[in-house]
Short mmCIF file of C-alpha atoms in Angstrom, two decimals:
data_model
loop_
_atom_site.label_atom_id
_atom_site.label_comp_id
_atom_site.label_asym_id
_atom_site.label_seq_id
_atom_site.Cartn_x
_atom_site.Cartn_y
_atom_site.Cartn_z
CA UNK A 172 2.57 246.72 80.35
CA UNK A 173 4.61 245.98 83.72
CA UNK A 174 3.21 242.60 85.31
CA UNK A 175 3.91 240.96 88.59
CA UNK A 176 4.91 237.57 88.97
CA UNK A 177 4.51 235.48 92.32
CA UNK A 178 6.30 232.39 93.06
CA UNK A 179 5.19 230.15 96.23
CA UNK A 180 3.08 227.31 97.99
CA UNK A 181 -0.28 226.98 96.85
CA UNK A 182 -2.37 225.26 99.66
CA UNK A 183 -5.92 224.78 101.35
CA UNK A 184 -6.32 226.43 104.60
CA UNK A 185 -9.12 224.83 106.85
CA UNK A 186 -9.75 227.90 109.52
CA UNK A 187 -10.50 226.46 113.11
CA UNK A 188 -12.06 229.13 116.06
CA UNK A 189 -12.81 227.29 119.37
CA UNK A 190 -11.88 224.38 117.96
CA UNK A 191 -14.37 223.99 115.22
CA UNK A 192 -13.79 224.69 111.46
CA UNK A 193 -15.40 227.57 110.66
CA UNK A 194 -14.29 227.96 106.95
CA UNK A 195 -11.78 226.45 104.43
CA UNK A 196 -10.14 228.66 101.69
CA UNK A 197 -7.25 228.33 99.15
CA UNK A 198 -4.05 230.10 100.44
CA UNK A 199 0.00 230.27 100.22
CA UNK A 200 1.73 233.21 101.32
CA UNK A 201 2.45 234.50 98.11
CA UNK A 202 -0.69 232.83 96.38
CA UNK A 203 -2.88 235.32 98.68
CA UNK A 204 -1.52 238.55 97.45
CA UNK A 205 -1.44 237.32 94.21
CA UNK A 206 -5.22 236.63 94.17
CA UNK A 207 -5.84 240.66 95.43
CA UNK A 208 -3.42 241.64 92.63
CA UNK A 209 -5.86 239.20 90.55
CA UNK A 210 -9.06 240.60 91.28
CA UNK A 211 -7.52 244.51 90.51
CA UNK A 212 -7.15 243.52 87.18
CA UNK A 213 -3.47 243.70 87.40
CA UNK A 214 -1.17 241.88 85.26
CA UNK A 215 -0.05 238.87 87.56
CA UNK A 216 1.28 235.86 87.11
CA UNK A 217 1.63 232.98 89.79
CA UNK A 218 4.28 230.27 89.47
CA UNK A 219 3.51 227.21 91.72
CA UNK A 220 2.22 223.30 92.14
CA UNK A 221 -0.92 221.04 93.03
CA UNK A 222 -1.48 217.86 93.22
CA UNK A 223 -3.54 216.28 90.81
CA UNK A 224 -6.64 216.07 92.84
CA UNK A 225 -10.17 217.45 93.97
CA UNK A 226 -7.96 220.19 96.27
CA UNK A 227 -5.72 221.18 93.35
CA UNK A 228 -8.85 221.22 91.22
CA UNK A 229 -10.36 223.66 93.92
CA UNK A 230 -7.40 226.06 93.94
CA UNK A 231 -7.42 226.17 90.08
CA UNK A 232 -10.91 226.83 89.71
CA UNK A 233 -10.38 229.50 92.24
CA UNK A 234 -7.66 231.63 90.95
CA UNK A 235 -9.58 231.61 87.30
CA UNK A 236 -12.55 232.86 89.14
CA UNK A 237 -10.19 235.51 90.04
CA UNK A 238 -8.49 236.55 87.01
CA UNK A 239 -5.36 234.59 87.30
CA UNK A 240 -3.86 231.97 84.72
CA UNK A 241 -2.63 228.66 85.74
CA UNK A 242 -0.62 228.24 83.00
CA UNK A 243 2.26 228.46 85.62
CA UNK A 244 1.08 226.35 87.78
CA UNK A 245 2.64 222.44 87.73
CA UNK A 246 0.41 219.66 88.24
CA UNK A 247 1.91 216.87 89.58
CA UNK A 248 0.44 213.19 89.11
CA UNK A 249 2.05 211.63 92.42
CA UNK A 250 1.68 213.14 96.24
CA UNK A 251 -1.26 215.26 97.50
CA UNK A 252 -2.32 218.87 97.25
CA UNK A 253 -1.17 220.12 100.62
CA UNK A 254 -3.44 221.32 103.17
CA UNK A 255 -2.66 223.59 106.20
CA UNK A 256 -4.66 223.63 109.93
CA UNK A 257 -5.26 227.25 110.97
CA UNK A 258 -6.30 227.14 114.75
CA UNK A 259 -7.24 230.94 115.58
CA UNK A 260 -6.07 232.05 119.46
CA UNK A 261 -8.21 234.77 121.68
CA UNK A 262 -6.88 237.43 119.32
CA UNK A 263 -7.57 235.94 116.23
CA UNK A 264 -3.93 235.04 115.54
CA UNK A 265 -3.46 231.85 114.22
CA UNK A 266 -1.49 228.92 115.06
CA UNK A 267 -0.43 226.41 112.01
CA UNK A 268 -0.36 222.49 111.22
CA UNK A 269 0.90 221.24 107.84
CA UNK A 270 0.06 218.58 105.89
CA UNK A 271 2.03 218.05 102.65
CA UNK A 272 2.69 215.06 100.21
CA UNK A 273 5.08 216.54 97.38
CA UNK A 274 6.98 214.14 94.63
CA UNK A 275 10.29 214.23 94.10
CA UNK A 276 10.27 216.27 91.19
CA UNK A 277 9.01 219.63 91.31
CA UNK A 278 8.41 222.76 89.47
CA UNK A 279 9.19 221.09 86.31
CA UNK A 280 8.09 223.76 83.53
CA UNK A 281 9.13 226.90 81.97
CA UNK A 282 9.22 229.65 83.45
CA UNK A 283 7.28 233.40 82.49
CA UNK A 284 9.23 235.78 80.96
CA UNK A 285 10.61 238.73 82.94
CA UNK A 286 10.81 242.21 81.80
CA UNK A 287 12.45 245.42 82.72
CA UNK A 288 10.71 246.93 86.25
CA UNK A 289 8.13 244.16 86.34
CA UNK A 290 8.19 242.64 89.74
CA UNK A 291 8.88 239.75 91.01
CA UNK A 292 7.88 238.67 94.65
CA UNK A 293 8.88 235.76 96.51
CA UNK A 294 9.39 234.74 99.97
CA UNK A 295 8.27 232.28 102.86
CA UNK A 296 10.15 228.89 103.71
CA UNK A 297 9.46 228.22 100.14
CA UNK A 298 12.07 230.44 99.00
CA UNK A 299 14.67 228.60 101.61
CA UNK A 300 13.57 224.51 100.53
CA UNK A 301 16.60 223.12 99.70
CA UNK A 302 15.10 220.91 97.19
CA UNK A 303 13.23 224.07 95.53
CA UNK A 304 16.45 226.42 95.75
CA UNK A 305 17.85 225.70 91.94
CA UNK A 306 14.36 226.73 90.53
CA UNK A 307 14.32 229.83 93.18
CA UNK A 308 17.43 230.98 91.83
CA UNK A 309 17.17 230.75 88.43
CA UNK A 310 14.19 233.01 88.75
CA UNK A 311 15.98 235.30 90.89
CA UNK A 312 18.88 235.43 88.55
CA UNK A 313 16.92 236.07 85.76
CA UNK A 314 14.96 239.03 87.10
CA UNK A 315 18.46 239.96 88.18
CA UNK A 316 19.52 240.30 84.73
CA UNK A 317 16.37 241.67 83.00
CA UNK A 318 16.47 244.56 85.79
CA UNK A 319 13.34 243.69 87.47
CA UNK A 320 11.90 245.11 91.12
CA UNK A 321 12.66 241.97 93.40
CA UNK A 322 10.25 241.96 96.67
CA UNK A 323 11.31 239.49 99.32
CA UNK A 324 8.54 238.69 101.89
CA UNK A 325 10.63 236.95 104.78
CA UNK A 326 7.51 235.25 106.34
CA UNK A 327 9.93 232.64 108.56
CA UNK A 328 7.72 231.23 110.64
CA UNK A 329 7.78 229.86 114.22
CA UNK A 330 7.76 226.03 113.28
CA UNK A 331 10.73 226.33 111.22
CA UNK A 332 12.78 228.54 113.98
CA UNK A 333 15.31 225.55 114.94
CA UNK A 334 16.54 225.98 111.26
CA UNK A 335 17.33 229.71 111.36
CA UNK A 336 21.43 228.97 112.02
CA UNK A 337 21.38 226.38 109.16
CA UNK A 338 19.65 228.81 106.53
CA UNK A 339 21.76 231.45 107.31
CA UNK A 340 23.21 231.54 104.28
CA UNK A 341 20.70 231.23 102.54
CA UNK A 342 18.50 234.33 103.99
CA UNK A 343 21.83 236.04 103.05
CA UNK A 344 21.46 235.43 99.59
CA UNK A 345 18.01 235.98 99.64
CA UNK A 346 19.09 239.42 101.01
CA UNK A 347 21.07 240.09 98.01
CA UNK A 348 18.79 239.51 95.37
CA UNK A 349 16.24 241.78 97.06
CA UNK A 350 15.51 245.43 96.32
CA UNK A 351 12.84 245.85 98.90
CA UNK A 352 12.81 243.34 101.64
CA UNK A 353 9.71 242.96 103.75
CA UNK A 354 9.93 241.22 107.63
CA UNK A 355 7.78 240.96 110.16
CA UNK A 356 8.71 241.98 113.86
CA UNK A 357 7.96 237.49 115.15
CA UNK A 358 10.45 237.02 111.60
CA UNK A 359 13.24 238.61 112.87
CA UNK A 360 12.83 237.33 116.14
CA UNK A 361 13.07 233.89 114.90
CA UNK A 362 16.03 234.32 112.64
CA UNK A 363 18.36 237.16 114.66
CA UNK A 364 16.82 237.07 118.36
CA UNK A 365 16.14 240.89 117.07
CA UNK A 366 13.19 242.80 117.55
CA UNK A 367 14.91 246.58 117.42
CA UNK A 368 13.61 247.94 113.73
CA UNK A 369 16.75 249.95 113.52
CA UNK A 370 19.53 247.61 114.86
CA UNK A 371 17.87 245.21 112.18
CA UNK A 372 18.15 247.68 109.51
CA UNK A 373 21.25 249.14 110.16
CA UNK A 374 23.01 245.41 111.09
CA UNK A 375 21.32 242.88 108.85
CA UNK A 376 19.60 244.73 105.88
CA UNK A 377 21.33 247.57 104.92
CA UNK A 378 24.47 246.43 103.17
CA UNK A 379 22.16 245.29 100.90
CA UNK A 380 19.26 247.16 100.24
CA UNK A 381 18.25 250.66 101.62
CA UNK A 382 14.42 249.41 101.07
CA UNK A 383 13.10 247.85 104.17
CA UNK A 384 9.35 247.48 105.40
CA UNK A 385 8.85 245.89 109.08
CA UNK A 386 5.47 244.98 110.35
CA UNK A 387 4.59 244.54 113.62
CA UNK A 388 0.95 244.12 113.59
CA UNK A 389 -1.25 246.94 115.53
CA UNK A 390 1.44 247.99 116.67
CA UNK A 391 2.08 249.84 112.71
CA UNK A 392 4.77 249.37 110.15
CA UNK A 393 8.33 250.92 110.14
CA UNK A 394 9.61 251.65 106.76
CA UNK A 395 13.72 252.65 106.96
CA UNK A 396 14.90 253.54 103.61
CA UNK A 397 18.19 255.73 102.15
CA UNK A 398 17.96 258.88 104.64
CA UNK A 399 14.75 258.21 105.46
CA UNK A 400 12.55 256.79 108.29
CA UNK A 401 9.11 256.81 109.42
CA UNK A 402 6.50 254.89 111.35
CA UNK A 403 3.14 254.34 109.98
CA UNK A 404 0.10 253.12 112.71
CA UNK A 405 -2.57 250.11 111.70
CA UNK A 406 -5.54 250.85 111.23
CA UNK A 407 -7.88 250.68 114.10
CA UNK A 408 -10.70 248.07 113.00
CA UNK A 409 -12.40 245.14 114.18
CA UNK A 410 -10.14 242.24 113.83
CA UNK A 411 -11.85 238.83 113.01
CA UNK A 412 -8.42 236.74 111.72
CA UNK A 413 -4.86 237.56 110.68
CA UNK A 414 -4.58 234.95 108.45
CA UNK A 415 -3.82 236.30 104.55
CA UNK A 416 -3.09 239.83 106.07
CA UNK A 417 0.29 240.24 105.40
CA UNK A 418 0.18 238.43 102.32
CA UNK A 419 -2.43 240.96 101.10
CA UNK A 420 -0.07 243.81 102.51
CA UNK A 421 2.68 242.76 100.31
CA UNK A 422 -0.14 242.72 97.25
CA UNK A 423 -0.89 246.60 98.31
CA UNK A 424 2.79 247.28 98.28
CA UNK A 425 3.42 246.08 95.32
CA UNK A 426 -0.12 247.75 93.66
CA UNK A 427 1.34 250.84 95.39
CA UNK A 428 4.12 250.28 93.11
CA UNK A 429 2.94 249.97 90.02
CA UNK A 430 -0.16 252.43 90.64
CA UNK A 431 2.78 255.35 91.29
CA UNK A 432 4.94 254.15 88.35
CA UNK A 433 7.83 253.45 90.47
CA UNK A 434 10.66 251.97 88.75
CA UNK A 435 13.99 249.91 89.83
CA UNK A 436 16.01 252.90 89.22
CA UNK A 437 13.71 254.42 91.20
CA UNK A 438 13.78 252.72 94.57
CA UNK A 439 16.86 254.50 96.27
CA UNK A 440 15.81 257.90 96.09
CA UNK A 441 11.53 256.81 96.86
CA UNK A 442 10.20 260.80 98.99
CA UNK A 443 7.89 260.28 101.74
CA UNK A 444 5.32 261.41 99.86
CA UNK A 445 6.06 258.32 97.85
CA UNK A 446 6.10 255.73 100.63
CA UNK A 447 3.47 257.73 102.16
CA UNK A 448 1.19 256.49 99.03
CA UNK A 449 2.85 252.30 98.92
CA UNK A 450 2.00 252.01 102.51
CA UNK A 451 -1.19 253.04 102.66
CA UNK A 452 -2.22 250.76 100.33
CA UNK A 453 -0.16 247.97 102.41
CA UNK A 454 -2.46 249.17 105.23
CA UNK A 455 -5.43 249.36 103.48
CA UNK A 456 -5.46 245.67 101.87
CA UNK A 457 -4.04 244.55 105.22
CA UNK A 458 -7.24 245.59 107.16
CA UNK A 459 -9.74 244.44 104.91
CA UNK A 460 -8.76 241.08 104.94
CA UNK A 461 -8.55 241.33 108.93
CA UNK A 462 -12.22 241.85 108.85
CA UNK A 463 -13.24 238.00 107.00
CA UNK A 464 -11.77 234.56 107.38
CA UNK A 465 -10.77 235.40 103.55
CA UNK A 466 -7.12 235.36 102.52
CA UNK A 467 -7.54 238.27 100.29
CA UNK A 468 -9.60 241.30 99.52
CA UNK A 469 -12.72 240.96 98.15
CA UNK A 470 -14.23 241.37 94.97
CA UNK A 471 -16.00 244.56 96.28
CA UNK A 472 -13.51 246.22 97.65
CA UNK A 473 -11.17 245.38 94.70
CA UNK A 474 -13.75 247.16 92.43
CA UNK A 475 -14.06 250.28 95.27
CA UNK A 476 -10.21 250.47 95.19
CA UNK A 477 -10.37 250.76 91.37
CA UNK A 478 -12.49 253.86 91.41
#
């Protein structure tokens, strides 16, 4: 059976609206979409770190609760479980602080295996850390090798913008491990200055990948692909916080995947009537989480998708 594997931050969000917490929940980019994967009984597995302490304890606890092993997740006895500050603007957007302790050495364990069209999604500044980038691409490699669908969730975020020019390269390599890459309309802005969907594809993404999904919040998602192009609108609905929604996109996207047994081989010549069905479950995870302070789709609507 095809599985997913995530690799990224795990971390404790503590929500703030008006300037009072108003709910604290276990997040990480990837970690979020791999917790909706979780509770749809897919085949995931998450690759990541805690501390060894009541927060890592909490984030542990929580992704058992929701059908996902921790077998790949590294404990480590010195630093802190990091925690994040969400403060949530007029429109719900939110605005971060980070608070992290790491050791020096990280990641140290084996790694899952990786099989032929499984997938393997990564992304976020934690795909860029210099002191994470050996273990980042010997994964990559690997599901390289073993023919694997590589998903790369940009996810470059504000605070980190005065590093774009330095990273370059290694966004570019990033680039050419992908076979679908994912970017958000305030990532590209941050790295290229761009905001055009097709001057991005056509100038930054194409020479190496023709699989390309940019999200610009209400405003829809652009998908660009090999002779193919085609806007899809959000969903109109009652937004209560952004946080987790993209991450849950990416989860949809990649259940889309699996759900229309789309293979590597398969990703160059995807119909509309194929992205047609991958985005609308992008859209569809995106906006339920939009409606809580959760990172993730629920348990309900997990079992309501399932039907």
């Amino acid at each position: 059976m095809r599985k997913i594997i995530g690799i990224g931050e795990t971390i404790l969000d503590v929500i703030f609206k008006n300037e009072q917490p108003t709910a604290a929940v276990p997040g990480g980019s990837v970690f979020n979409g791999m917790i909706s994967l979780g509770r749809l009984n897919v085949p995931a597995l998450f690759i990541s770190e805690t501390g060894n302490d009541k927060v890592g304890k909490i984030i542990k606890d929580f992704m058992k609760d929701s059908n996902l092993t921790t077998e790949f997740i590294n404990t480590f006895p010195d630093g802190k479980s990091p925690v994040s500050l969400a403060f949530l603007n007029e429109n719900n957007d939110a605005e971060y602080l980070f608070y992290k302790d790491y050791p020096s050495q990280r990641l140290d364990m084996a790694f899952p295996r990786i099989d032929a069209d499984d997938i393997l999604i990564f992304g976020s500044y934690y795909a860029l850390n210099p002191q994470l980038r050996p273990s980042i691409i010997e994964l990559l490699q690997e599901a390289n090798d073993r023919k694997a669908i590589v998903y790369y969730d940009v996810n470059f975020r504000q605070t980190h913008a005065n590093e774009a020019l330095r990273l370059s390269s290694t966004f570019i390599e990033n680039f050419e491990f992908a076979d679908i890459i994912r970017g958000s309309e305030e990532d590209f802005r941050f790295i290229f200055n761009l905001t055009d969907v097709d001057k991005i594809y056509k100038d930054k993404i194409k020479f190496y990948t023709p699989s390309f999904i940019y999200t610009a919040g209400n405003k829809g998602v652009e998908v660009r692909g090999e002779n193919f192009a085609k806007h899809y609108p959000a969903k109109p609905i009652k937004t209560i916080s952004t946080v987790g929604a993209g991450d849950s996109f990416n989860a949809g996207i990649l259940f889309g995947l699996l759900r229309s047994r789309i293979r590597r081989q398969d990703l160059p010549t995807l119909t509309e009537r194929d992205w047609d069905s991958i985005i609308q479950c992008g859209l569809d995870f995106s906006a339920e989480v939009c409606q809580s302070y959760d990172n993730y789709i629920s348990r309900k609507f997990a079992e309501n998708y399932l039907k």
